[in-house]
Amino acid sequence: MSGKVIIDVKDLKKYYNDGAVKALDGVTTQIKEGEVVVIIGPSGSGKSTFLRSLNMLEYPTSGSIKVDGADITAPTADLNLHRRKMGMVFQHFNLFPHMTVMGNLTAAPRKLLKKSREEAESYALSLLKRVGLADRADAYPSQLSGGQKQRIAIVRALCMQPEVMLFDEPTSALDPEMVGEVLDVMKDLAKAGMTMVVVTHEMGFAREVASRVIFMDGGVMIEENTPSELFGSPKSDRLKSFLNKVL
Amino acid sequence: MNWLTDLKEKFILNFVEKSRYRYLLDGLGNTLIITLLSVMLGVVIGVIVASVRSTYDKNSEAWKRRGGVFHVFMKAVNRLCHIYITVIRGTPVVVQLMILYCVILASSRNDLLVAVLAFGINSGAYVAEIIRGGIMSIDNGQFEAGRSLGFNYMQTMIYIIIPQVFKNILPALLNEFIALLKETSVAGYVGIMDLTKGGDTIRGVTYSSFMPLLAVALIYLVIVVILTKLVSVVERKLRKNER
Ligand SMILES: Nc1ncnc2c1ncn2[C@@H]1O[C@H](COP(=O)(O)OP(=O)(O)OP(=O)(O)O)[C@@H](O)[C@H]1O
Ligand SMILES: [Mg+2]
C-alpha cells in the first residue's frame, strides 16, 4: 500500500489531571489512503483517546495531527469542517432517539452539505439498501436491535461522504449473535476502499481485513505490523502476553 | 337547622353584602396576571441563564485553547449566573419581594410590576436549573455524535439536544409554574390585592375568618387541580409520542 498519506500524527500526547494520567504518551504514525488500520491493546491503553483525538473530540496536550496536510490541532483549525470528513462510529451507537432512521441519516447532509431532502434521502436509501435495512427507514432507533442500530450509525456517518471512518469498539456493546452483521458491513466498506481506523477486540476481523495492526499499551504504540506478522510472530513481551490472553 | 341559617347568614355577610365577592374576583385577577407575567419573565431569564451555564460547561475547554479575553469574559458571566441562582434559591421569595419593593425599586409606584419582577426573577433561577438539569441528563454521546457529524455547538443544541430536553423537562416546568401560582400569595406583604389579600380584606371588615379563608383556599385548590390535570395530560401525550 503506497497511497498518499491522509493522517499524519506526530508525537501526540494527552495528559489528564496535570500529567498524572498519560492517556497518550507520544504517538507517531501515518495513515494512508485506503488503509484499514486496526488498533488493539488492553483496557486503558489509550486506544479510544487516540481515535477521538483524530476527530478532536479530545484536545491533545501536545503534538500534531495533520489531515490532508493541515494541522487540526492548531487553535485556528476549522474543526466543524474537519469533522465532516471523518465519520465516527461509537460503541453505544448514539443514534438520535427523537428522529426516525431517515431523519438520523439526512439531518447532517441537509443542514451541512445543503442537500435537498430528495437528494439526501435517495442517497441514504441507497446506503440503507447496501446494509440491508431499507425497510427500516421510518422506524425509530428504539424499535431497532443493537446490530441494526450500529449498522444505521455506520450509514449515518457514511451519508456525509467522509474520507476516513473511525470506529471505537463498534461491536463491544452488541449481543454476540449481532456482531457478525456489523462486521460484515465494515468488511464491505473496507473492500470498497474506505480508509478506516478501527479500535476493536475482534481479532478475527483484524486478521482478515486489516492492512496494518497497531498494538497499544500505556499510551504508546508498542508494535505495528501486518496482521499475519503481528499475530504470527509478535516481538515484544507485552504483545505476546496480551495475545495469550485474548486469543 | 339552626346552623344552616347561620351558615347562610355568614355567606351573605362575607360575599354578597356590599358585593364583597369582588375582593376575591379582583384578587384572583391580579394573582393570575402576576403569575402569568412572572412565568413569562421566568422562562426568558431561565433560558438565558441556562444557556450561559450549559454553553460554558461544554465549551470552556475549547475557548481556553483559543485564548483571548472571550474565555475570561464568559467565565465571569458564568460566575454571575451561578451567584444569581445561589442567592435566589437560598433566600425566601417574600424577602426577595420586600427587598425589591422597599429597597431597590422603592421609588416605583407600580406595585404590580414590582411583584412581577420579583416573582419572575425568582422563578427564573428555578427554571434555569430545570433546563440545565435537562441538558445535563442527555447522554454526552448525543453531543459527540452531533459534533462528529460536523454540526457546530449551536446546531447540535438546536437539532439534537433541545428537542430531547424539551420533552423531558416540560412536566417539571409546568409544575414549577403551579408552585409559582401559590407562591404569589405573599404579594399581599407589599400591599398588592391578590387573591389571598382579597380574602384577608373581607376577613378584616366582617370579622369572620372561616368563610373568606376557606373560599381563598378552595379557589387556589381548584386552579391547581385543573393545572395538575393538564400536566398529566401533557405527560401522557409526550410518553405516547416517544417510542
Ligand atoms: N476524562 C478523563 N479524565 C481522566 N482520565 C481519563 C479520561 N479519559 C480517559 N482517561 C484515562 O486515560 C487512559 C486511556 O483511556 P482510553 O479510554 O483511551 O483507553 P482504551 O484503550 O480505549 O480502553 P478501553 O479498552 O477500556 O476502552 C485510561 O487510563 C483512562 O482512565
Ligand atoms: Mg476505549
PDB file of N, CA and C and ligand atoms in Angstrom, chain A residues 16-17 21 23 42-49 169 201, ligand 1:
ATOM      1  N   TYR A  16      -4.070  13.746  31.457  1.00  0.00           N
ATOM      2  CA  TYR A  16      -5.181  14.157  32.316  1.00  0.00           C
ATOM      3  C   TYR A  16      -4.642  14.471  33.702  1.00  0.00           C
ATOM      4  N   ASN A  17      -5.401  15.258  34.415  1.00  0.00           N
ATOM      5  CA  ASN A  17      -5.059  15.599  35.802  1.00  0.00           C
ATOM      6  C   ASN A  17      -3.609  16.075  35.925  1.00  0.00           C
ATOM      7  N   VAL A  21      -2.246  11.255  34.684  1.00  0.00           N
ATOM      8  CA  VAL A  21      -2.676  10.185  33.777  1.00  0.00           C
ATOM      9  C   VAL A  21      -2.172  10.513  32.374  1.00  0.00           C
ATOM     10  N   ALA A  23      -2.724   9.382  29.049  1.00  0.00           N
ATOM     11  CA  ALA A  23      -3.557   8.543  28.174  1.00  0.00           C
ATOM     12  C   ALA A  23      -2.829   8.283  26.859  1.00  0.00           C
ATOM     13  N   PRO A  42      -4.748  -3.557  25.641  1.00  0.00           N
ATOM     14  CA  PRO A  42      -5.548  -3.754  26.856  1.00  0.00           C
ATOM     15  C   PRO A  42      -6.368  -2.526  27.206  1.00  0.00           C
ATOM     16  N   SER A  43      -7.314  -2.719  28.121  1.00  0.00           N
ATOM     17  CA  SER A  43      -8.164  -1.616  28.558  1.00  0.00           C
ATOM     18  C   SER A  43      -7.321  -0.504  29.188  1.00  0.00           C
ATOM     19  N   GLY A  44      -7.637   0.729  28.840  1.00  0.00           N
ATOM     20  CA  GLY A  44      -6.918   1.865  29.408  1.00  0.00           C
ATOM     21  C   GLY A  44      -5.609   2.173  28.713  1.00  0.00           C
ATOM     22  N   SER A  45      -5.352   1.521  27.568  1.00  0.00           N
ATOM     23  CA  SER A  45      -4.063   1.732  26.904  1.00  0.00           C
ATOM     24  C   SER A  45      -4.047   2.989  26.036  1.00  0.00           C
ATOM     25  N   GLY A  46      -5.195   3.629  25.882  1.00  0.00           N
ATOM     26  CA  GLY A  46      -5.229   4.877  25.127  1.00  0.00           C
ATOM     27  C   GLY A  46      -5.810   4.755  23.730  1.00  0.00           C
ATOM     28  N   LYS A  47      -6.406   3.624  23.411  1.00  0.00           N
ATOM     29  CA  LYS A  47      -6.952   3.410  22.069  1.00  0.00           C
ATOM     30  C   LYS A  47      -8.046   4.422  21.737  1.00  0.00           C
ATOM     31  N   SER A  48      -9.015   4.536  22.644  1.00  0.00           N
ATOM     32  CA  SER A  48     -10.103   5.481  22.399  1.00  0.00           C
ATOM     33  C   SER A  48      -9.581   6.908  22.343  1.00  0.00           C
ATOM     34  N   THR A  49      -8.696   7.229  23.255  1.00  0.00           N
ATOM     35  CA  THR A  49      -8.163   8.585  23.292  1.00  0.00           C
ATOM     36  C   THR A  49      -7.490   8.933  21.960  1.00  0.00           C
ATOM     37  N   GLU A 169     -14.603   0.489  19.037  1.00  0.00           N
ATOM     38  CA  GLU A 169     -15.236  -0.737  19.537  1.00  0.00           C
ATOM     39  C   GLU A 169     -16.697  -0.857  19.094  1.00  0.00           C
ATOM     40  N   HIS A 201     -11.794  -5.451  19.660  1.00  0.00           N
ATOM     41  CA  HIS A 201     -11.260  -6.669  20.275  1.00  0.00           C
ATOM     42  C   HIS A 201     -11.510  -7.868  19.385  1.00  0.00           C
TER      43      HIS A 201
HETATM   44  N1  LIG C   1     -11.622  12.343  31.028  1.00  0.00           N
HETATM   45  C1  LIG C   1     -10.633  11.624  31.585  1.00  0.00           C
HETATM   46  N2  LIG C   1     -10.084  12.003  32.748  1.00  0.00           N
HETATM   47  C2  LIG C   1      -9.083  11.293  33.313  1.00  0.00           C
HETATM   48  N3  LIG C   1      -8.566  10.189  32.788  1.00  0.00           N
HETATM   49  C3  LIG C   1      -9.061   9.752  31.620  1.00  0.00           C
HETATM   50  C4  LIG C   1     -10.119  10.437  30.957  1.00  0.00           C
HETATM   51  N4  LIG C   1     -10.408   9.775  29.816  1.00  0.00           N
HETATM   52  C5  LIG C   1      -9.573   8.718  29.777  1.00  0.00           C
HETATM   53  N5  LIG C   1      -8.760   8.704  30.855  1.00  0.00           N
HETATM   54  C6  LIG C   1      -7.709   7.704  31.135  1.00  0.00           C
HETATM   55  O1  LIG C   1      -6.870   7.632  30.019  1.00  0.00           O
HETATM   56  C7  LIG C   1      -6.437   6.291  29.830  1.00  0.00           C
HETATM   57  C8  LIG C   1      -6.706   5.839  28.415  1.00  0.00           C
HETATM   58  O2  LIG C   1      -8.120   5.740  28.238  1.00  0.00           O
HETATM   59  P1  LIG C   1      -8.793   5.188  26.909  1.00  0.00           P
HETATM   60  O3  LIG C   1     -10.252   5.349  27.066  1.00  0.00           O
HETATM   61  O4  LIG C   1      -8.155   5.845  25.741  1.00  0.00           O
HETATM   62  O5  LIG C   1      -8.395   3.643  26.939  1.00  0.00           O
HETATM   63  P2  LIG C   1      -8.863   2.490  25.968  1.00  0.00           P
HETATM   64  O6  LIG C   1      -7.621   1.876  25.436  1.00  0.00           O
HETATM   65  O7  LIG C   1      -9.841   2.984  24.991  1.00  0.00           O
HETATM   66  O8  LIG C   1      -9.542   1.455  26.964  1.00  0.00           O
HETATM   67  P3  LIG C   1     -10.838   0.551  26.771  1.00  0.00           P
HETATM   68  O9  LIG C   1     -10.406  -0.673  26.036  1.00  0.00           O
HETATM   69  O10 LIG C   1     -11.249   0.242  28.171  1.00  0.00           O
HETATM   70  O11 LIG C   1     -11.857   1.338  26.036  1.00  0.00           O
HETATM   71  C9  LIG C   1      -7.123   5.455  30.898  1.00  0.00           C
HETATM   72  O12 LIG C   1      -6.227   5.248  31.947  1.00  0.00           O
HETATM   73  C10 LIG C   1      -8.270   6.313  31.328  1.00  0.00           C
HETATM   74  O13 LIG C   1      -8.580   6.070  32.663  1.00  0.00           O
END
